[in-house]
Amino acid sequence: MVELLSAEKFKDKKQDYSPFLVHLTKDKKSDSGITLAKDILYNIIKTKELKAFNHFCFFNPALESSPFQDKFNAVCFTETPISNIEILTANVIGKSLKLEPYGLVFTKDFIREMGGNPVFYASSDIAKLFWELYNALPKSNTDSKKICKLLALVTVCEKYNDWHWEREWRIIGDLNFTYSDIKFGLCPEEDIPYFKNNFPQVTFISPAWRINKIINALLEK
């Protein structure tokens, strides 16, 4: 007899599915120098806020001179399974963004409750339809905010510009959280004592760990 699976059991059996969403940090360059990803993560946890500094969508070039620019700023996450997070920190040809092995992990349910949504990966032809919506943005702040929230999720996905493997989610605007909202933190193994001493409320694991070591660390939480 064929076993009938519940939706939850079905997802448990899918090794490519994760109930978590991960935000990774990167080194930040400025006129005053470089702020390391490690220090950025420290400040994020200390302030309990992920700031939406930039926009990452299909409309980036047009947004540079747009009055709607701030309405497109987003915080980004990936639903890549935890056991595969380390590969996202690799140097990839054609990918200018270099992520570091420092970040925070939240449940997908929490990010969804806070307004998060998967990115819309669209072909160029379909993306043209979104341009029509962008060009018709109303002057009303209320209406434009709703439309911008939709358009800020659009990313073009073509043969030579295909990033859908990032499995990205976005929250439009800043994300405020409590320590209890953090499922666990990510950092290299040698930095775990540093973060553990500063934030004993948060469990940390290394993205380089294999799944059994990750499970053991979380069971000790």
mmCIF file of C-alpha atoms in Angstrom, residues 53-158:
data_model
loop_
_atom_site.group_PDB
_atom_site.id
_atom_site.type_symbol
_atom_site.label_atom_id
_atom_site.label_comp_id
_atom_site.label_asym_id
_atom_site.label_seq_id
_atom_site.Cartn_x
_atom_site.Cartn_y
_atom_site.Cartn_z
ATOM 1 C CA PHE A 53 19.952 50.032 2.588
ATOM 2 C CA ASN A 54 19.686 49.087 -1.087
ATOM 3 C CA HIS A 55 17.397 47.936 -3.880
ATOM 4 C CA PHE A 56 18.274 44.778 -5.811
ATOM 5 C CA CYS A 57 15.516 44.377 -8.370
ATOM 6 C CA PHE A 58 15.067 44.553 -12.144
ATOM 7 C CA PHE A 59 14.481 48.327 -12.024
ATOM 8 C CA ASN A 60 17.828 49.274 -10.449
ATOM 9 C CA PRO A 61 19.121 51.571 -13.256
ATOM 10 C CA ALA A 62 15.892 53.594 -13.362
ATOM 11 C CA LEU A 63 15.683 53.823 -9.582
ATOM 12 C CA GLU A 64 18.925 55.808 -9.290
ATOM 13 C CA SER A 65 17.018 58.968 -10.265
ATOM 14 C CA SER A 66 13.558 57.963 -9.041
ATOM 15 C CA PRO A 67 11.584 59.563 -6.177
ATOM 16 C CA PHE A 68 10.404 56.017 -5.376
ATOM 17 C CA GLN A 69 13.925 54.707 -4.768
ATOM 18 C CA ASP A 70 13.599 54.216 -0.993
ATOM 19 C CA LYS A 71 10.370 52.257 -1.427
ATOM 20 C CA PHE A 72 12.325 49.525 -3.246
ATOM 21 C CA ASN A 73 14.992 49.006 -0.571
ATOM 22 C CA ALA A 74 14.962 45.445 0.734
ATOM 23 C CA VAL A 75 16.565 42.953 3.108
ATOM 24 C CA CYS A 76 17.544 39.721 1.353
ATOM 25 C CA PHE A 77 17.446 36.087 2.461
ATOM 26 C CA THR A 78 18.036 32.693 0.885
ATOM 27 C CA GLU A 79 16.075 29.495 1.453
ATOM 28 C CA THR A 80 19.111 27.394 0.538
ATOM 29 C CA PRO A 81 19.271 24.453 3.008
ATOM 30 C CA ILE A 82 21.619 25.088 5.937
ATOM 31 C CA SER A 83 23.878 22.205 4.887
ATOM 32 C CA ASN A 84 24.582 24.026 1.587
ATOM 33 C CA ILE A 85 25.036 27.577 2.867
ATOM 34 C CA GLU A 86 28.834 27.430 2.720
ATOM 35 C CA ILE A 87 28.825 27.274 -1.096
ATOM 36 C CA LEU A 88 27.102 30.688 -1.228
ATOM 37 C CA THR A 89 30.260 32.263 0.192
ATOM 38 C CA ALA A 90 32.379 31.024 -2.735
ATOM 39 C CA ASN A 91 33.806 33.293 -5.428
ATOM 40 C CA VAL A 92 31.596 32.882 -8.507
ATOM 41 C CA ILE A 93 32.541 34.095 -11.993
ATOM 42 C CA GLY A 94 30.177 36.867 -13.063
ATOM 43 C CA LYS A 95 28.835 37.428 -9.553
ATOM 44 C CA SER A 96 30.059 40.702 -8.076
ATOM 45 C CA LEU A 97 28.492 40.210 -4.643
ATOM 46 C CA LYS A 98 30.844 38.331 -2.299
ATOM 47 C CA LEU A 99 29.029 36.993 0.741
ATOM 48 C CA GLU A 100 30.906 36.013 3.900
ATOM 49 C CA PRO A 101 30.157 33.142 6.330
ATOM 50 C CA TYR A 102 28.493 35.444 8.879
ATOM 51 C CA GLY A 103 24.738 35.698 9.178
ATOM 52 C CA LEU A 104 21.456 35.002 10.911
ATOM 53 C CA VAL A 105 18.886 32.272 10.420
ATOM 54 C CA PHE A 106 15.152 32.799 10.924
ATOM 55 C CA THR A 107 12.201 30.496 10.389
ATOM 56 C CA LYS A 108 10.375 30.911 7.120
ATOM 57 C CA ASP A 109 7.151 31.390 9.080
ATOM 58 C CA PHE A 110 8.621 34.388 10.929
ATOM 59 C CA ILE A 111 9.886 36.090 7.767
ATOM 60 C CA ARG A 112 6.544 35.500 6.085
ATOM 61 C CA GLU A 113 4.733 37.045 9.065
ATOM 62 C CA MET A 114 7.031 40.076 8.787
ATOM 63 C CA GLY A 115 6.060 40.604 5.149
ATOM 64 C CA GLY A 116 8.743 38.537 3.429
ATOM 65 C CA ASN A 117 8.086 36.959 0.051
ATOM 66 C CA PRO A 118 9.993 34.871 -2.511
ATOM 67 C CA VAL A 119 11.547 36.831 -5.369
ATOM 68 C CA PHE A 120 9.735 36.761 -8.729
ATOM 69 C CA TYR A 121 12.189 35.325 -11.273
ATOM 70 C CA ALA A 122 10.863 36.486 -14.640
ATOM 71 C CA SER A 123 12.005 36.233 -18.253
ATOM 72 C CA SER A 124 12.725 39.491 -20.104
ATOM 73 C CA ASP A 125 9.430 39.247 -21.988
ATOM 74 C CA ILE A 126 7.405 38.919 -18.802
ATOM 75 C CA ALA A 127 9.503 41.601 -17.088
ATOM 76 C CA LYS A 128 8.420 44.078 -19.795
ATOM 77 C CA LEU A 129 4.904 43.864 -18.389
ATOM 78 C CA PHE A 130 6.247 44.968 -15.014
ATOM 79 C CA TRP A 131 7.915 47.952 -16.719
ATOM 80 C CA GLU A 132 4.463 49.117 -17.785
ATOM 81 C CA LEU A 133 3.380 49.004 -14.159
ATOM 82 C CA TYR A 134 6.553 50.799 -13.039
ATOM 83 C CA ASN A 135 6.134 53.595 -15.601
ATOM 84 C CA ALA A 136 2.556 54.096 -14.458
ATOM 85 C CA LEU A 137 3.445 54.477 -10.771
ATOM 86 C CA PRO A 138 0.884 56.834 -9.219
ATOM 87 C CA LYS A 139 1.828 59.971 -7.365
ATOM 88 C CA SER A 140 -0.244 58.900 -4.373
ATOM 89 C CA ASN A 141 2.101 57.639 -1.637
ATOM 90 C CA THR A 142 -0.401 55.020 -0.477
ATOM 91 C CA ASP A 143 -0.916 53.473 -3.906
ATOM 92 C CA SER A 144 2.728 53.759 -4.956
ATOM 93 C CA LYS A 145 3.915 52.009 -1.790
ATOM 94 C CA LYS A 146 1.762 48.969 -2.556
ATOM 95 C CA ILE A 147 2.938 48.779 -6.166
ATOM 96 C CA CYS A 148 6.595 49.306 -5.229
ATOM 97 C CA LYS A 149 6.354 46.452 -2.737
ATOM 98 C CA LEU A 150 5.358 44.177 -5.612
ATOM 99 C CA LEU A 151 7.877 45.489 -8.152
ATOM 100 C CA ALA A 152 10.755 45.319 -5.659
ATOM 101 C CA LEU A 153 10.465 41.521 -5.835
ATOM 102 C CA VAL A 154 11.036 41.253 -9.609
ATOM 103 C CA THR A 155 14.361 39.885 -10.881
ATOM 104 C CA VAL A 156 15.123 38.913 -14.489
ATOM 105 C CA CYS A 157 16.156 35.298 -14.963
ATOM 106 C CA GLU A 158 17.671 34.429 -18.358
#
